[in-house]
Amino acid sequence: MATTTSSRTAGSTPTPAKPRTPRRAGFSQRLGRWDLKLSPYLYISPFFILFLVTGLFPLFYTAWVSFHDWDTVMGQGEFVGLENFQYVLTSADFWKAVRNTFSIFLLSSIPQVIIALVIAAMLDQNIRAKTFWRMGVLLPYIVTPVAVALIFSNLFADQSGIINQWLGALGFDPVRWHAEVIPSHLAIATMVNFRWTGYTTLILLAAMQAVSRELYEAAVIDGAGRARQFFSITVPQIRPTMIFVVITSTIGGLQIFDEPRLFDQAGNGGSDGQWQTLTMYLYRLGWSQSDFGRASAVAWLLFVIIVIIGLINLAVTRRIATSGGKR
């Protein structure tokens, strides 16, 4: 009997298992999947929303205004096409503003980056009260532009300025800071460097602190001095940060407005536009002459100039970085 039972069991075919029906994902599981996929985009969405509202929309709206005869009181007028751009490009004041903008930009940005690089290298050393000195270089950046203008207006006054008093004591003739082109640009560039050098210094200092100290230890063992370490280790290692600093200083230098606007009490860029920049010329067209169409044309031309100069800076700095890496 046992044998019969076992033979039946061995000869019988197994019953196939029923396929399991897939479980339907609950709402909480689907919500978790959506959160995993969408949360990164939600985290960065405020920046893009603000950029769309405060950046792209004004940019395209300014382009629309630049093709119309637009008045601050009457609003949109007739479509004039490229007439506003033609007026601006044939205006002597525009090209004088371009000259002043590039002159002040070169006199401020180039010395600013060089001085900031030197100060950052000094602060990167093992000195006493490092936190105090590092915070101290940022104090001029906190000072408001109005206060800076009041201080430097006394320094660079034509008649009784402190600088002219020092020059007179040394036997030199007084400089007409508000009447001549180059002296006015030097004075405004000094104001810009006073405010922004500390800010640039801290950016470069942060990059220097990220450089591995083992490289400096190896250089000391090889007998390299401080100057050789600076040019062979520090500068190549912080080259990406220097590219960022150069591009941002270029954009800020071409958009300069506060310092030349507050250089004198009138705020018109001088009696003959000696230091009137592009932003000041834009402001004069838009608010003094109530011509938003031509002011918008200046704004777009300034935008194109900044993009071109930025691309040139990026190409040059990348070329230098590539050649440095090959060496």
mmCIF file of C-alpha atoms in Angstrom:
data_model
loop_
_atom_site.group_PDB
_atom_site.id
_atom_site.type_symbol
_atom_site.label_atom_id
_atom_site.label_comp_id
_atom_site.label_asym_id
_atom_site.label_seq_id
_atom_site.Cartn_x
_atom_site.Cartn_y
_atom_site.Cartn_z
ATOM 1 C CA MET A 1 0.000 0.000 0.000
ATOM 2 C CA ALA A 2 2.837 2.295 0.796
ATOM 3 C CA THR A 3 4.480 1.427 -2.479
ATOM 4 C CA THR A 4 1.325 2.220 -4.419
ATOM 5 C CA THR A 5 0.926 5.525 -2.696
ATOM 6 C CA SER A 6 4.506 6.542 -3.358
ATOM 7 C CA SER A 7 4.263 5.549 -6.989
ATOM 8 C CA ARG A 8 1.181 7.674 -7.427
ATOM 9 C CA THR A 9 2.904 10.571 -5.811
ATOM 10 C CA ALA A 10 5.961 10.220 -7.989
ATOM 11 C CA GLY A 11 3.975 9.838 -11.179
ATOM 12 C CA SER A 12 1.584 12.722 -10.641
ATOM 13 C CA THR A 13 2.303 16.029 -12.412
ATOM 14 C CA PRO A 14 2.652 19.095 -10.167
ATOM 15 C CA THR A 15 -0.127 21.616 -10.290
ATOM 16 C CA PRO A 16 1.142 24.872 -11.885
ATOM 17 C CA ALA A 17 1.191 27.859 -9.519
ATOM 18 C CA LYS A 18 -1.204 30.653 -10.215
ATOM 19 C CA PRO A 19 0.477 33.845 -11.511
ATOM 20 C CA ARG A 20 0.643 36.595 -8.875
ATOM 21 C CA THR A 21 -1.314 39.669 -9.714
ATOM 22 C CA PRO A 22 0.906 42.791 -9.483
ATOM 23 C CA ARG A 23 0.140 45.027 -6.591
ATOM 24 C CA ARG A 24 -1.082 48.452 -7.488
ATOM 25 C CA ALA A 25 1.189 51.199 -6.247
ATOM 26 C CA GLY A 26 -0.424 53.240 -3.577
ATOM 27 C CA PHE A 27 -0.732 56.991 -3.617
ATOM 28 C CA SER A 28 2.051 57.379 -1.057
ATOM 29 C CA GLN A 29 4.457 55.348 -3.218
ATOM 30 C CA ARG A 30 3.649 57.371 -6.307
ATOM 31 C CA LEU A 31 4.037 60.539 -4.299
ATOM 32 C CA GLY A 32 7.458 59.350 -3.135
ATOM 33 C CA ARG A 33 8.532 58.705 -6.732
ATOM 34 C CA TRP A 34 7.336 62.135 -7.834
ATOM 35 C CA ASP A 35 9.172 63.718 -4.923
ATOM 36 C CA LEU A 36 12.377 61.910 -5.884
ATOM 37 C CA LYS A 37 12.124 63.053 -9.510
ATOM 38 C CA LEU A 38 10.739 66.557 -9.103
ATOM 39 C CA SER A 39 12.330 67.795 -5.879
ATOM 40 C CA PRO A 40 15.711 68.761 -7.465
ATOM 41 C CA TYR A 41 13.899 70.902 -10.022
ATOM 42 C CA LEU A 42 11.702 72.463 -7.353
ATOM 43 C CA TYR A 43 14.766 73.386 -5.304
ATOM 44 C CA ILE A 44 16.349 75.330 -8.170
ATOM 45 C CA SER A 45 13.093 76.711 -9.600
ATOM 46 C CA PRO A 46 13.037 79.929 -7.454
ATOM 47 C CA PHE A 47 16.244 81.137 -9.097
ATOM 48 C CA PHE A 48 14.942 80.562 -12.615
ATOM 49 C CA ILE A 49 11.570 82.109 -11.797
ATOM 50 C CA LEU A 50 13.227 85.233 -10.382
ATOM 51 C CA PHE A 51 15.627 85.349 -13.327
ATOM 52 C CA LEU A 52 12.696 85.099 -15.728
ATOM 53 C CA VAL A 53 10.825 87.930 -13.988
ATOM 54 C CA THR A 54 13.748 90.256 -13.244
ATOM 55 C CA GLY A 55 16.137 89.285 -16.055
ATOM 56 C CA LEU A 56 14.739 87.838 -19.257
ATOM 57 C CA PHE A 57 11.428 89.686 -19.297
ATOM 58 C CA PRO A 58 12.994 93.167 -18.852
ATOM 59 C CA LEU A 59 15.595 92.258 -21.470
ATOM 60 C CA PHE A 60 13.051 91.370 -24.150
ATOM 61 C CA TYR A 61 10.719 94.172 -23.091
ATOM 62 C CA THR A 62 13.587 96.645 -23.486
ATOM 63 C CA ALA A 63 14.181 95.278 -26.974
ATOM 64 C CA TRP A 64 10.498 95.889 -27.779
ATOM 65 C CA VAL A 65 10.672 99.453 -26.451
ATOM 66 C CA SER A 66 13.850 100.192 -28.436
ATOM 67 C CA PHE A 67 11.917 99.799 -31.709
ATOM 68 C CA HIS A 68 9.238 102.357 -30.728
ATOM 69 C CA ASP A 69 8.962 106.045 -30.084
ATOM 70 C CA TRP A 70 8.342 105.589 -26.362
ATOM 71 C CA ASP A 71 7.595 108.401 -23.931
ATOM 72 C CA THR A 72 7.341 108.175 -20.144
ATOM 73 C CA VAL A 73 3.997 110.006 -20.109
ATOM 74 C CA MET A 74 2.332 108.981 -23.366
ATOM 75 C CA GLY A 75 3.688 105.422 -23.326
ATOM 76 C CA GLN A 76 4.024 103.416 -26.517
ATOM 77 C CA GLY A 77 4.169 105.429 -29.693
ATOM 78 C CA GLU A 78 4.597 104.496 -33.320
ATOM 79 C CA PHE A 79 6.958 101.793 -34.528
ATOM 80 C CA VAL A 80 10.208 103.422 -35.722
ATOM 81 C CA GLY A 81 12.334 100.355 -36.429
ATOM 82 C CA LEU A 82 16.078 100.990 -36.161
ATOM 83 C CA GLU A 83 15.730 104.764 -35.946
ATOM 84 C CA ASN A 84 16.605 104.850 -32.237
ATOM 85 C CA PHE A 85 19.740 102.776 -32.833
ATOM 86 C CA GLN A 86 20.699 105.014 -35.744
ATOM 87 C CA TYR A 87 20.330 108.112 -33.581
ATOM 88 C CA VAL A 88 22.433 106.639 -30.782
ATOM 89 C CA LEU A 89 25.206 105.323 -33.049
ATOM 90 C CA THR A 90 25.531 108.685 -34.804
ATOM 91 C CA SER A 91 25.578 110.652 -31.549
ATOM 92 C CA ALA A 92 28.916 112.077 -30.395
ATOM 93 C CA ASP A 93 27.804 111.777 -26.766
ATOM 94 C CA PHE A 94 27.401 108.013 -27.141
ATOM 95 C CA TRP A 95 30.929 107.469 -28.426
ATOM 96 C CA LYS A 96 32.315 109.783 -25.775
ATOM 97 C CA ALA A 97 30.497 107.692 -23.178
ATOM 98 C CA VAL A 98 31.973 104.532 -24.711
ATOM 99 C CA ARG A 99 35.463 106.045 -24.444
ATOM 100 C CA ASN A 100 34.916 107.068 -20.832
ATOM 101 C CA THR A 101 33.464 103.678 -19.892
ATOM 102 C CA PHE A 102 36.384 101.699 -21.299
ATOM 103 C CA SER A 103 38.940 104.108 -19.855
ATOM 104 C CA ILE A 104 37.510 103.918 -16.328
ATOM 105 C CA PHE A 105 37.057 100.164 -16.714
ATOM 106 C CA LEU A 106 40.703 99.583 -17.647
ATOM 107 C CA LEU A 107 42.011 101.947 -14.964
ATOM 108 C CA SER A 108 39.962 100.188 -12.292
ATOM 109 C CA SER A 109 39.626 96.506 -13.173
ATOM 110 C CA ILE A 110 43.237 95.698 -14.089
ATOM 111 C CA PRO A 111 44.846 97.257 -10.966
ATOM 112 C CA GLN A 112 42.009 95.866 -8.845
ATOM 113 C CA VAL A 113 42.670 92.252 -9.827
ATOM 114 C CA ILE A 114 46.452 92.632 -9.444
ATOM 115 C CA ILE A 115 46.241 94.329 -6.032
ATOM 116 C CA ALA A 116 43.624 91.842 -4.827
ATOM 117 C CA LEU A 117 45.849 88.939 -5.907
ATOM 118 C CA VAL A 118 48.810 90.330 -3.966
ATOM 119 C CA ILE A 119 46.759 91.062 -0.829
ATOM 120 C CA ALA A 120 45.146 87.610 -0.950
ATOM 121 C CA ALA A 121 48.589 86.004 -1.168
ATOM 122 C CA MET A 122 49.697 87.979 1.897
ATOM 123 C CA LEU A 123 46.590 87.028 3.866
ATOM 124 C CA ASP A 124 47.071 83.389 2.932
ATOM 125 C CA GLN A 125 50.311 83.303 4.920
ATOM 126 C CA ASN A 126 50.550 82.285 8.562
ATOM 127 C CA ILE A 127 50.180 85.740 10.119
ATOM 128 C CA ARG A 128 48.804 86.844 13.443
ATOM 129 C CA ALA A 129 45.161 87.926 13.739
ATOM 130 C CA LYS A 130 44.324 86.456 10.337
ATOM 131 C CA THR A 131 40.567 86.763 10.865
ATOM 132 C CA PHE A 132 40.879 90.434 11.771
ATOM 133 C CA TRP A 133 42.857 91.308 8.645
ATOM 134 C CA ARG A 134 40.648 89.208 6.392
ATOM 135 C CA MET A 135 37.521 90.920 7.666
ATOM 136 C CA GLY A 136 39.232 94.296 7.551
ATOM 137 C CA VAL A 137 39.748 94.208 3.784
ATOM 138 C CA LEU A 138 35.970 93.870 3.367
ATOM 139 C CA LEU A 139 35.119 97.050 5.308
ATOM 140 C CA PRO A 140 35.355 99.412 2.267
ATOM 141 C CA TYR A 141 32.832 97.196 0.468
ATOM 142 C CA ILE A 142 30.315 97.776 3.266
ATOM 143 C CA VAL A 143 30.608 101.566 3.027
ATOM 144 C CA THR A 144 27.806 103.101 0.974
ATOM 145 C CA PRO A 145 28.687 104.761 -2.362
ATOM 146 C CA VAL A 146 27.450 108.126 -1.064
ATOM 147 C CA ALA A 147 29.899 108.039 1.839
ATOM 148 C CA VAL A 148 32.716 107.010 -0.495
ATOM 149 C CA ALA A 149 31.847 109.882 -2.822
ATOM 150 C CA LEU A 150 31.919 112.392 0.045
ATOM 151 C CA ILE A 151 35.321 111.149 1.180
ATOM 152 C CA PHE A 152 36.905 111.147 -2.252
ATOM 153 C CA SER A 153 35.337 114.465 -3.267
ATOM 154 C CA ASN A 154 37.384 116.046 -0.487
ATOM 155 C CA LEU A 155 40.477 114.154 -1.566
ATOM 156 C CA PHE A 156 40.172 115.082 -5.252
ATOM 157 C CA ALA A 157 38.754 118.594 -5.009
ATOM 158 C CA ASP A 158 40.244 120.901 -7.641
ATOM 159 C CA GLN A 159 41.206 123.776 -5.376
ATOM 160 C CA SER A 160 41.377 122.685 -1.755
ATOM 161 C CA GLY A 161 41.617 118.918 -2.137
ATOM 162 C CA ILE A 162 43.990 116.964 0.068
ATOM 163 C CA ILE A 163 45.740 115.418 -2.923
ATOM 164 C CA ASN A 164 46.419 118.822 -4.463
ATOM 165 C CA GLN A 165 47.682 120.096 -1.121
ATOM 166 C CA TRP A 166 50.186 117.242 -0.984
ATOM 167 C CA LEU A 167 51.222 117.898 -4.582
ATOM 168 C CA GLY A 168 51.667 121.602 -3.803
ATOM 169 C CA ALA A 169 53.863 120.774 -0.814
ATOM 170 C CA LEU A 170 56.046 118.676 -3.127
ATOM 171 C CA GLY A 171 56.304 121.524 -5.646
ATOM 172 C CA PHE A 172 53.859 120.202 -8.275
ATOM 173 C CA ASP A 173 51.031 122.110 -9.894
ATOM 174 C CA PRO A 174 47.488 121.259 -8.743
ATOM 175 C CA VAL A 175 45.587 118.761 -10.867
ATOM 176 C CA ARG A 176 42.176 119.690 -12.262
ATOM 177 C CA TRP A 177 40.430 116.486 -11.282
ATOM 178 C CA HIS A 178 36.958 117.607 -12.399
ATOM 179 C CA ALA A 179 37.957 119.425 -15.591
ATOM 180 C CA GLU A 180 40.346 117.100 -17.399
ATOM 181 C CA VAL A 181 39.565 113.658 -18.803
ATOM 182 C CA ILE A 182 42.359 111.389 -17.546
ATOM 183 C CA PRO A 183 42.550 112.859 -14.001
ATOM 184 C CA SER A 184 38.795 112.468 -13.568
ATOM 185 C CA HIS A 185 38.995 108.860 -14.756
ATOM 186 C CA LEU A 186 41.862 108.177 -12.330
ATOM 187 C CA ALA A 187 39.876 109.641 -9.437
ATOM 188 C CA ILE A 188 36.766 107.582 -10.258
ATOM 189 C CA ALA A 189 38.873 104.432 -10.753
ATOM 190 C CA THR A 190 40.384 105.026 -7.309
ATOM 191 C CA MET A 191 36.896 105.137 -5.826
ATOM 192 C CA VAL A 192 35.987 101.889 -7.562
ATOM 193 C CA ASN A 193 39.161 100.151 -6.418
ATOM 194 C CA PHE A 194 38.629 101.336 -2.852
ATOM 195 C CA ARG A 195 35.207 99.705 -2.717
ATOM 196 C CA TRP A 196 35.742 96.472 -4.667
ATOM 197 C CA THR A 197 39.340 95.391 -4.076
ATOM 198 C CA GLY A 198 38.516 93.800 -0.711
ATOM 199 C CA TYR A 199 35.611 91.856 -2.186
ATOM 200 C CA THR A 200 37.816 90.489 -4.962
ATOM 201 C CA THR A 201 40.526 89.713 -2.415
ATOM 202 C CA LEU A 202 38.256 87.450 -0.383
ATOM 203 C CA ILE A 203 37.208 85.490 -3.484
ATOM 204 C CA LEU A 204 40.831 84.891 -4.458
ATOM 205 C CA LEU A 205 41.756 84.098 -0.841
ATOM 206 C CA ALA A 206 39.074 81.408 -0.672
ATOM 207 C CA ALA A 207 40.544 79.819 -3.803
ATOM 208 C CA MET A 208 44.079 79.974 -2.377
ATOM 209 C CA GLN A 209 43.022 78.234 0.820
ATOM 210 C CA ALA A 210 41.675 75.328 -1.230
ATOM 211 C CA VAL A 211 45.132 74.657 -2.728
ATOM 212 C CA SER A 212 46.752 71.553 -1.239
ATOM 213 C CA ARG A 213 49.503 72.430 1.263
ATOM 214 C CA GLU A 214 51.451 69.373 0.187
ATOM 215 C CA LEU A 215 52.363 71.195 -3.024
ATOM 216 C CA TYR A 216 53.976 74.012 -1.052
ATOM 217 C CA GLU A 217 55.798 71.534 1.212
ATOM 218 C CA ALA A 218 57.212 69.762 -1.823
ATOM 219 C CA ALA A 219 58.245 73.104 -3.307
ATOM 220 C CA VAL A 220 60.053 74.058 -0.085
ATOM 221 C CA ILE A 221 61.917 70.747 -0.143
ATOM 222 C CA ASP A 222 62.937 71.449 -3.741
ATOM 223 C CA GLY A 223 64.266 74.852 -2.645
ATOM 224 C CA ALA A 224 61.615 77.090 -4.256
ATOM 225 C CA GLY A 225 61.222 80.544 -2.749
ATOM 226 C CA ARG A 226 58.015 82.435 -2.003
ATOM 227 C CA ALA A 227 57.924 84.142 -5.389
ATOM 228 C CA ARG A 228 58.487 80.885 -7.263
ATOM 229 C CA GLN A 229 55.782 79.163 -5.222
ATOM 230 C CA PHE A 230 53.367 81.989 -5.988
ATOM 231 C CA PHE A 231 53.860 81.931 -9.760
ATOM 232 C CA SER A 232 54.335 78.169 -10.146
ATOM 233 C CA ILE A 233 51.755 76.827 -7.680
ATOM 234 C CA THR A 234 49.311 79.484 -6.473
ATOM 235 C CA VAL A 235 48.490 81.213 -9.750
ATOM 236 C CA PRO A 236 48.023 77.999 -11.808
ATOM 237 C CA GLN A 237 45.892 76.393 -9.090
ATOM 238 C CA ILE A 238 43.496 79.352 -8.764
ATOM 239 C CA ARG A 239 43.251 80.031 -12.501
ATOM 240 C CA PRO A 240 39.516 79.088 -12.737
ATOM 241 C CA THR A 241 38.712 81.531 -9.940
ATOM 242 C CA MET A 242 40.759 84.226 -11.651
ATOM 243 C CA ILE A 243 38.740 83.656 -14.830
ATOM 244 C CA PHE A 244 35.552 84.148 -12.815
ATOM 245 C CA VAL A 245 36.941 87.322 -11.193
ATOM 246 C CA VAL A 246 38.043 88.787 -14.523
ATOM 247 C CA ILE A 247 34.650 88.166 -16.152
ATOM 248 C CA THR A 248 32.643 89.556 -13.219
ATOM 249 C CA SER A 249 34.893 92.615 -12.907
ATOM 250 C CA THR A 250 34.478 93.204 -16.639
ATOM 251 C CA ILE A 251 30.697 93.121 -16.384
ATOM 252 C CA GLY A 252 30.697 95.383 -13.325
ATOM 253 C CA GLY A 253 33.246 97.788 -14.806
ATOM 254 C CA LEU A 254 31.243 98.313 -17.994
ATOM 255 C CA GLN A 255 28.068 98.953 -15.968
ATOM 256 C CA ILE A 256 29.635 101.483 -13.602
ATOM 257 C CA PHE A 257 27.198 104.179 -12.501
ATOM 258 C CA ASP A 258 27.356 105.111 -8.792
ATOM 259 C CA GLU A 259 30.903 106.449 -8.621
ATOM 260 C CA PRO A 260 30.819 108.723 -11.713
ATOM 261 C CA ARG A 261 27.279 109.844 -10.869
ATOM 262 C CA LEU A 262 28.362 110.980 -7.390
ATOM 263 C CA PHE A 263 31.730 112.410 -8.413
ATOM 264 C CA ASP A 264 30.310 115.934 -8.413
ATOM 265 C CA GLN A 265 27.171 117.601 -7.124
ATOM 266 C CA ALA A 266 25.522 117.949 -10.533
ATOM 267 C CA GLY A 267 25.838 114.289 -11.443
ATOM 268 C CA ASN A 268 25.918 114.916 -15.193
ATOM 269 C CA GLY A 269 29.330 113.473 -15.968
ATOM 270 C CA GLY A 270 31.161 116.771 -16.162
ATOM 271 C CA SER A 271 30.551 120.006 -17.995
ATOM 272 C CA ASP A 272 31.614 118.424 -21.298
ATOM 273 C CA GLY A 273 30.889 114.801 -20.439
ATOM 274 C CA GLN A 274 34.462 114.148 -19.326
ATOM 275 C CA TRP A 275 33.468 111.129 -17.209
ATOM 276 C CA GLN A 276 29.947 110.376 -18.441
ATOM 277 C CA THR A 277 29.663 106.588 -18.797
ATOM 278 C CA LEU A 278 27.230 104.567 -20.887
ATOM 279 C CA THR A 279 24.913 103.956 -17.956
ATOM 280 C CA MET A 280 24.867 107.683 -17.181
ATOM 281 C CA TYR A 281 24.111 108.442 -20.833
ATOM 282 C CA LEU A 282 21.305 105.868 -20.709
ATOM 283 C CA TYR A 283 19.956 107.481 -17.541
ATOM 284 C CA ARG A 284 20.055 110.952 -19.112
ATOM 285 C CA LEU A 285 18.134 109.809 -22.193
ATOM 286 C CA GLY A 286 15.529 107.914 -20.189
ATOM 287 C CA TRP A 287 14.802 110.223 -17.281
ATOM 288 C CA SER A 288 16.120 113.669 -18.185
ATOM 289 C CA GLN A 289 14.928 113.647 -21.813
ATOM 290 C CA SER A 290 12.001 111.219 -21.273
ATOM 291 C CA ASP A 291 12.954 109.176 -24.328
ATOM 292 C CA PHE A 292 12.726 105.542 -23.321
ATOM 293 C CA GLY A 293 13.073 104.308 -26.897
ATOM 294 C CA ARG A 294 16.581 105.709 -27.342
ATOM 295 C CA ALA A 295 17.507 104.789 -23.774
ATOM 296 C CA SER A 296 16.471 101.195 -24.486
ATOM 297 C CA ALA A 297 18.612 101.227 -27.621
ATOM 298 C CA VAL A 298 21.605 102.282 -25.509
ATOM 299 C CA ALA A 299 20.800 99.512 -23.035
ATOM 300 C CA TRP A 300 20.834 96.878 -25.763
ATOM 301 C CA LEU A 301 24.046 98.218 -27.280
ATOM 302 C CA LEU A 302 25.635 98.064 -23.830
ATOM 303 C CA PHE A 303 24.393 94.488 -23.483
ATOM 304 C CA VAL A 304 25.992 93.532 -26.793
ATOM 305 C CA ILE A 305 29.280 95.222 -25.805
ATOM 306 C CA ILE A 306 29.365 93.365 -22.477
ATOM 307 C CA VAL A 307 28.676 90.024 -24.182
ATOM 308 C CA ILE A 308 31.435 90.602 -26.753
ATOM 309 C CA ILE A 309 34.011 91.703 -24.165
ATOM 310 C CA GLY A 310 32.994 88.816 -21.888
ATOM 311 C CA LEU A 311 33.483 86.278 -24.676
ATOM 312 C CA ILE A 312 36.871 87.778 -25.532
ATOM 313 C CA ASN A 313 37.913 87.589 -21.883
ATOM 314 C CA LEU A 314 36.718 83.997 -21.646
ATOM 315 C CA ALA A 315 38.579 82.982 -24.808
ATOM 316 C CA VAL A 316 41.816 84.673 -23.723
ATOM 317 C CA THR A 317 41.756 83.270 -20.198
ATOM 318 C CA ARG A 318 40.949 79.767 -21.448
ATOM 319 C CA ARG A 319 43.797 80.022 -23.949
ATOM 320 C CA ILE A 320 46.159 81.026 -21.164
ATOM 321 C CA ALA A 321 44.872 78.203 -18.954
ATOM 322 C CA THR A 322 45.320 75.649 -21.740
ATOM 323 C CA SER A 323 48.836 76.788 -22.550
ATOM 324 C CA GLY A 324 49.724 76.756 -18.864
ATOM 325 C CA GLY A 325 48.420 73.201 -18.494
ATOM 326 C CA LYS A 326 50.450 72.025 -21.503
ATOM 327 C CA ARG A 327 53.615 73.527 -20.072
#
